[in-house]
Coordinates of C-alpha atoms in Angstrom, one line a residue:
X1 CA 95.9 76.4 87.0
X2 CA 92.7 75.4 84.7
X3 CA 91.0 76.7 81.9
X4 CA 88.0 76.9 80.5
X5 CA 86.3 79.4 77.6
X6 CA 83.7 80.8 79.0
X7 CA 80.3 81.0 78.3
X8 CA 80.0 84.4 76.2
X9 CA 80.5 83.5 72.8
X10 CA 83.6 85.2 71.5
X11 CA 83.2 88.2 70.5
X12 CA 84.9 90.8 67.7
X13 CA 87.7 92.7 67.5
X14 CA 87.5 95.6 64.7
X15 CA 90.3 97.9 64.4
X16 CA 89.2 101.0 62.1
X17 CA 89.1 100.4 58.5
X18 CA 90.6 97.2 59.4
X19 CA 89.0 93.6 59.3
X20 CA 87.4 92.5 62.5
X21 CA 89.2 89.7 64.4
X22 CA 87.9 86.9 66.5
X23 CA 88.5 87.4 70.1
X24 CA 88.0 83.8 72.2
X25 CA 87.0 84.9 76.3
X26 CA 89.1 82.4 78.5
X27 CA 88.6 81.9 82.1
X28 CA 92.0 81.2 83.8
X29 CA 93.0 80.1 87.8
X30 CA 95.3 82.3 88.9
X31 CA 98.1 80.9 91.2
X32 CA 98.4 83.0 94.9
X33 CA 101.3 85.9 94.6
X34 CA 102.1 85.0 98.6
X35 CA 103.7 81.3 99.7
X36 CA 101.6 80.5 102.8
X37 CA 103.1 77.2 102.8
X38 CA 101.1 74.3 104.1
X39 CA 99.0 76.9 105.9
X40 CA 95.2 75.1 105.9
X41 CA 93.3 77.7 108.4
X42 CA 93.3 82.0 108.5
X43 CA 92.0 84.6 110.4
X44 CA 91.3 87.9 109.3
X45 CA 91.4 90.1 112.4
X46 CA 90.0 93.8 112.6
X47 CA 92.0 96.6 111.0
X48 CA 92.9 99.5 112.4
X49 CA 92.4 102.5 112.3
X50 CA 95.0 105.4 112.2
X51 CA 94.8 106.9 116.2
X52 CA 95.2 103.3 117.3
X53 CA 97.8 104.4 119.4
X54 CA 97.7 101.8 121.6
X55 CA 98.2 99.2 118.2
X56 CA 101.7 98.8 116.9
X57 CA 103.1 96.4 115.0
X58 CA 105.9 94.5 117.0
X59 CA 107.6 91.6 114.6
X60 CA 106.0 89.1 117.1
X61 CA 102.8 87.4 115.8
X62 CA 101.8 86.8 119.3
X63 CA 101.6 90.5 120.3
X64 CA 100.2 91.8 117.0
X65 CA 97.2 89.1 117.0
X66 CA 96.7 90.3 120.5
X67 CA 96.8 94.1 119.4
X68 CA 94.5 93.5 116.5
X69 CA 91.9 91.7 118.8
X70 CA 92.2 94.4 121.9
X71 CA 92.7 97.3 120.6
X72 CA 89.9 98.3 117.6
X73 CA 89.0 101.8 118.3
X74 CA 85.2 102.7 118.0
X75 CA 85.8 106.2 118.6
X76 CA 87.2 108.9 116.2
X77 CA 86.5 109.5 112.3
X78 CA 83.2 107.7 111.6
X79 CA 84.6 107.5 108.1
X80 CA 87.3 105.9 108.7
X81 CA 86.4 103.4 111.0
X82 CA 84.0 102.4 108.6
X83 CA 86.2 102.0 106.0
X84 CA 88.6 99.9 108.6
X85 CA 85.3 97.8 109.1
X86 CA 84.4 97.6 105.6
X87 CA 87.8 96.3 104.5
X88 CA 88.1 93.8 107.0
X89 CA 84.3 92.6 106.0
X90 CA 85.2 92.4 102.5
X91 CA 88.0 90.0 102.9
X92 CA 86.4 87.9 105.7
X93 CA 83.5 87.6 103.2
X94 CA 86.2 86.5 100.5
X95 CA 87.4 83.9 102.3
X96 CA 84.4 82.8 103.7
X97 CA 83.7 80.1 100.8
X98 CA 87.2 79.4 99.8
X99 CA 88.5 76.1 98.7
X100 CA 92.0 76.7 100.0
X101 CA 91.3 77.8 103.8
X102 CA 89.2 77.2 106.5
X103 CA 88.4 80.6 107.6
X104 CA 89.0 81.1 111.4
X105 CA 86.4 83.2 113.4
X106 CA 87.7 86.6 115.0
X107 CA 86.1 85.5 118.0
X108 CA 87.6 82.2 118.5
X109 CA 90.7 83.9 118.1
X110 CA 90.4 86.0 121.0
X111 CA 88.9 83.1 123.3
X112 CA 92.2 81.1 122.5
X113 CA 94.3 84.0 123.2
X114 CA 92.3 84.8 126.6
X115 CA 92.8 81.2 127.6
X116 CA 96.3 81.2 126.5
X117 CA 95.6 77.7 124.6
X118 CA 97.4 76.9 121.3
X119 CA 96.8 79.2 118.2
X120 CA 93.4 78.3 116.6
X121 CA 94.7 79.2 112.7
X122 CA 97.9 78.8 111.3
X123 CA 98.1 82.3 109.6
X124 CA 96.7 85.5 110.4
X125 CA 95.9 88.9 108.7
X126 CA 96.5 91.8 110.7
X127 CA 96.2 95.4 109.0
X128 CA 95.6 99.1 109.8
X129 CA 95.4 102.7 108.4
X130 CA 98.7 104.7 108.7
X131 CA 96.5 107.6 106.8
X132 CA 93.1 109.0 106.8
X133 CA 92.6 112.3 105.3
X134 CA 90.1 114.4 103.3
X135 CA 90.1 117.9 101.8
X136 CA 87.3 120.2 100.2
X137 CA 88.2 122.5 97.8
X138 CA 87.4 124.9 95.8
X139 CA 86.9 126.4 92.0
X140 CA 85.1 129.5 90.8
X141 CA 83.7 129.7 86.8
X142 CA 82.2 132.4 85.2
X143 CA 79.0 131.2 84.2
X144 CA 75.8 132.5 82.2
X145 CA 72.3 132.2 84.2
X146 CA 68.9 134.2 82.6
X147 CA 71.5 136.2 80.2
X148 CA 73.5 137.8 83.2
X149 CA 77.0 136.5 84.1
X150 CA 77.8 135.0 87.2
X151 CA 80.5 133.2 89.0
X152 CA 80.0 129.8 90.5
X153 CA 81.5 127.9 93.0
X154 CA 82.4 124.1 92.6
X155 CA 83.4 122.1 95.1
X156 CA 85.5 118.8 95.5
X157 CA 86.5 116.3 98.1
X158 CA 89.2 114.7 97.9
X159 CA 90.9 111.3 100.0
X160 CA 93.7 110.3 100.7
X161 CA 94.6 107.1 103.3
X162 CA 97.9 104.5 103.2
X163 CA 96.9 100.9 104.2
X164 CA 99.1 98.4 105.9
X165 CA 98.7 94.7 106.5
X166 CA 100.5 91.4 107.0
X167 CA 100.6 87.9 107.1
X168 CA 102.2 86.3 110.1
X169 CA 102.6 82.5 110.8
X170 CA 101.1 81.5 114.3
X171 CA 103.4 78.6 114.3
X172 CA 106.7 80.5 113.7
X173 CA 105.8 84.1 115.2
X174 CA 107.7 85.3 111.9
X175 CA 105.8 87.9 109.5
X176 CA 105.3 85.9 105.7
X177 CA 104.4 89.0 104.1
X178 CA 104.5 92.8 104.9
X179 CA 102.8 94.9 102.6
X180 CA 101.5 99.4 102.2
X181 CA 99.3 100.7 99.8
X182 CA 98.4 104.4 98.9
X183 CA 94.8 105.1 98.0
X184 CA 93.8 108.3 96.5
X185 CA 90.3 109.2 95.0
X186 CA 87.9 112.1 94.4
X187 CA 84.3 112.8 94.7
X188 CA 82.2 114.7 91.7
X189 CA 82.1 118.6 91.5
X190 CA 79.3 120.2 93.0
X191 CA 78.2 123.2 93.5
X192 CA 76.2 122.7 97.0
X193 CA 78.9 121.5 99.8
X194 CA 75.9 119.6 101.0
X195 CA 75.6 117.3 98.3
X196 CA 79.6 116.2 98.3
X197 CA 79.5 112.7 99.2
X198 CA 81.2 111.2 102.4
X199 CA 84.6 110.5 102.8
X200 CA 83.5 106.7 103.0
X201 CA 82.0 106.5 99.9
X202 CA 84.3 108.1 98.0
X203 CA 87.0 105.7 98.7
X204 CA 84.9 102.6 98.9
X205 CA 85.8 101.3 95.3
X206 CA 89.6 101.2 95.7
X207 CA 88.8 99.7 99.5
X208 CA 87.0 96.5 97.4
X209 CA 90.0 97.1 95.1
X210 CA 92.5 96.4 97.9
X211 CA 90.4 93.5 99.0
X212 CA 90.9 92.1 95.9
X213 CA 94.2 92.7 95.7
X214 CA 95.2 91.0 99.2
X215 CA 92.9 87.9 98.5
X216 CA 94.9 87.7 94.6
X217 CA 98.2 87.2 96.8
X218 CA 96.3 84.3 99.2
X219 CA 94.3 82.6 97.6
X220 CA 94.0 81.3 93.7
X221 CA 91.8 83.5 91.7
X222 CA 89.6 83.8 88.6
X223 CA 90.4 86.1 85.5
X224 CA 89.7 86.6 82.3
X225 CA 92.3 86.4 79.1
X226 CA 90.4 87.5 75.5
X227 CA 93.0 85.2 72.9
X228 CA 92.8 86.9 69.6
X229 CA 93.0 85.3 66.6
X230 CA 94.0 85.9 63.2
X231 CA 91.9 87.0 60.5
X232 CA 92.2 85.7 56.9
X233 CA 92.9 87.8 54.1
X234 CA 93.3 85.3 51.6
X235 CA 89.5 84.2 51.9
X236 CA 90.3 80.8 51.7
X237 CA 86.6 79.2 52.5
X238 CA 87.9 76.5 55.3
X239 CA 89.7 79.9 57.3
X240 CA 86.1 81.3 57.1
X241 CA 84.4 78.2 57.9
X242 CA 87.0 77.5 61.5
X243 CA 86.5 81.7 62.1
X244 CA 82.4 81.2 62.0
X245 CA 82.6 78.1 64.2
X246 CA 85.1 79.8 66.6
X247 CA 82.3 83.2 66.9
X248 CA 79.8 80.4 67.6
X249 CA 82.1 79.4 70.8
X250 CA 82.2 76.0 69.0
X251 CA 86.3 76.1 70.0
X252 CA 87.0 72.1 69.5
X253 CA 86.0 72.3 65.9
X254 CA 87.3 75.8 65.4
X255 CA 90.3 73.8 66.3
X256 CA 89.9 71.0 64.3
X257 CA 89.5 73.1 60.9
X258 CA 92.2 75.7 61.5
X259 CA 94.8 72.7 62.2
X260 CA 93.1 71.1 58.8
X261 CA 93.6 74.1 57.0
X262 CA 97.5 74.3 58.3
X263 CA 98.7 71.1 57.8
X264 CA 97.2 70.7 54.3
X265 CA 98.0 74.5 53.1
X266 CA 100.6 75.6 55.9
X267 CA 98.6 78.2 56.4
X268 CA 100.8 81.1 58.8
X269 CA 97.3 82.5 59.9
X270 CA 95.7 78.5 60.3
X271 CA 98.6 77.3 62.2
X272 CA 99.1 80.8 64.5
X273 CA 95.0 80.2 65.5
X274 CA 95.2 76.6 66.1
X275 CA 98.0 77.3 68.9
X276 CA 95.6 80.2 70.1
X277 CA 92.9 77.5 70.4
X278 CA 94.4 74.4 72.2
X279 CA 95.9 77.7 74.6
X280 CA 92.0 78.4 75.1
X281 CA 91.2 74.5 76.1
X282 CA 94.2 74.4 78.1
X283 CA 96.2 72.3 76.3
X284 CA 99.5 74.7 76.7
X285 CA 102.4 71.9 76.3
X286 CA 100.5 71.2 72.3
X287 CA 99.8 75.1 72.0
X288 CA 103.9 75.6 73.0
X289 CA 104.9 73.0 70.2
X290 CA 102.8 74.3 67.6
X291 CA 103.3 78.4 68.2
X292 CA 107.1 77.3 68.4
X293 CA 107.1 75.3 65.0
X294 CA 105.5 78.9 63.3
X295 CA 108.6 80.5 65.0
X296 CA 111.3 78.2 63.6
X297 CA 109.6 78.2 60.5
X298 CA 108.5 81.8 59.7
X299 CA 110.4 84.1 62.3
X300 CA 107.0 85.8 62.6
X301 CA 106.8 88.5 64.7
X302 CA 103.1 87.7 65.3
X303 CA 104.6 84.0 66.6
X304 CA 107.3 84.8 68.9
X305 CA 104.6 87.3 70.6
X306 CA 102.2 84.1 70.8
X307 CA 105.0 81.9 72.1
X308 CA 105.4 84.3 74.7
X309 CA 101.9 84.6 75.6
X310 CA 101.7 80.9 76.0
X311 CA 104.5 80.4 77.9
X312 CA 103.6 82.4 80.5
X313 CA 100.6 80.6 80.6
X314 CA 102.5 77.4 80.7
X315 CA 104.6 79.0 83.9
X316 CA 101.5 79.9 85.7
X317 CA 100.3 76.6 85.4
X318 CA 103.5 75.2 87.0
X319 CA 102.5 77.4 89.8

């Protein structure tokens, strides 16, 4: 896992009637949730949609890759199959530049298969929709229009679709991971039934949601982590001097003057940032020591959290 603080300068923290604290934006690597071994190629093959009938999941990696190549239905609910299309696009298109897997082509799957030559990628994604439903309902409110009362109607669609998808090895015709997911969303009130919007768009941000989610357990990933630091109430001029350099986003003398500060003064609050900061440049093993030195010595509350924090970092490295 790397890090490195990004390029927004920190920004601040202000709690009300409270002094405002430095908060240091971090870019992390995120290790893969999912073990795909020493899996170098994947294919991400249509999913489904929910009267598939003729697509059922077997256990046999051989028969589902088959399945998801055959048997993509372009009949049915418009809305669904775009959001079957749309899904598989978005994950295609996150893989497409990834520095982990070769991405195999849908279509070279299915000339392998047809040919009955060897599989052309080591893992597959396979998914489809158990669930594809939407409602309209309904709401009346008394409401005041050129002084005379008057009851409205608003209206509201609702969706509601289950997701399932796997990976399976090509090699091993055994299923690595087996996974559902429930998505749920509404559409704004209107008071036209025209106006609702589709089906499809109303469920399109948790569909780039669950793309996100099944590329997180693939594939390393990017995220943010905002590391607080401590502000000074003893207005000791080096603490202010290492807090304006830190807001700059100058972290590596930040650094410098807050270890200074500690190991001439023993500063809690010089010490607890220092830690913060070498977490920030990555340096978790030196970060580790020094939180854990506040912890023998103080018992802080504030340290032990910090030690936490940075050992789960440390752990994610290891990853």
């Amino acid at each position: 896992m790397s890090y490195h603080v990004s390029a927004v300068l920190p920004i601040l923290s202000c709690a009300l009637l409270a002094s405002c604290a430095t908060t240091v934006p971090v870019q992390v690597v995120r290790p893969a949730e999912l073990d795909l071994g020493s899996a170098k190629t994947i294919a991400v093959l249509p999913f489904q949609v929910s009267n598939s009938k003729n697509y059922e999941v077997t256990g046999s990696s051989f028969f589902d890759v088959v399945n998801a190549v055959n048997f993509f239905i372009s009949d049915g609910d418009q809305n669904e199959i775009q959001a079957a299309s749309f899904l598989t696009s978005k994950i295609t298109e996150g893989l497409s530049d990834s520095r982990y897997f070769t991405l195999v082509d849908e279509s070279v799957v299915k000339q392998a298969i047809g040919s009955g030559t060897k599989p052309p990628a080591d893992v597959y994604l396979t998914g489809k929709f158990t669930k594809f439903t939407y409602t309209t309902t309904s709401r009346k409110q008394k409401e005041t229009v050129d002084n005379k009362e008057r009851t409205v109607i608003y209206y509201t669609r609702s969706v509601n679709a289950s997701v399932t998808y796997q990976l399976v090895d090509s090699a091993t015709s055994s299923i690595i991971a087996y996974r559902s997911r429930d998505l749920s969303s509404s559409g704004y009130e209107q008071q036209d039934r025209n106006l609702l919007a589709s089906p499809y768009d109303i469920i399109e941000d948790d569909l780039s949601s669950l793309a996100r989610e099944i590329l997180h357990k693939i594939q390393p990933y990017q995220e943010t982590v905002n590391i607080s630091l401590l502000s000074d109430k003893s207005k000791d001029p080096d603490m202010k001097t290492a807090d304006e350099l830190a807001k700059q986003g100058l972290i590596g003398q930040s650094l410098e003057k807050f270890r200074e500060v500690y190991e001439l003064r023993g500063t809690f609050e010089a010490g607890y940032n220092a830690a913060k900061l070498l977490q920030a440049e990555g340096r978790l093993d030196d970060a580790y020591h020094l939180m854990n030195e506040l912890v023998d010595n103080t018992g802080d509350k504030r340290a032990v959290q910090g030690l936490s924090q940075i050992d789960y970092e440390r752990k994610q490295a290891r990853r």
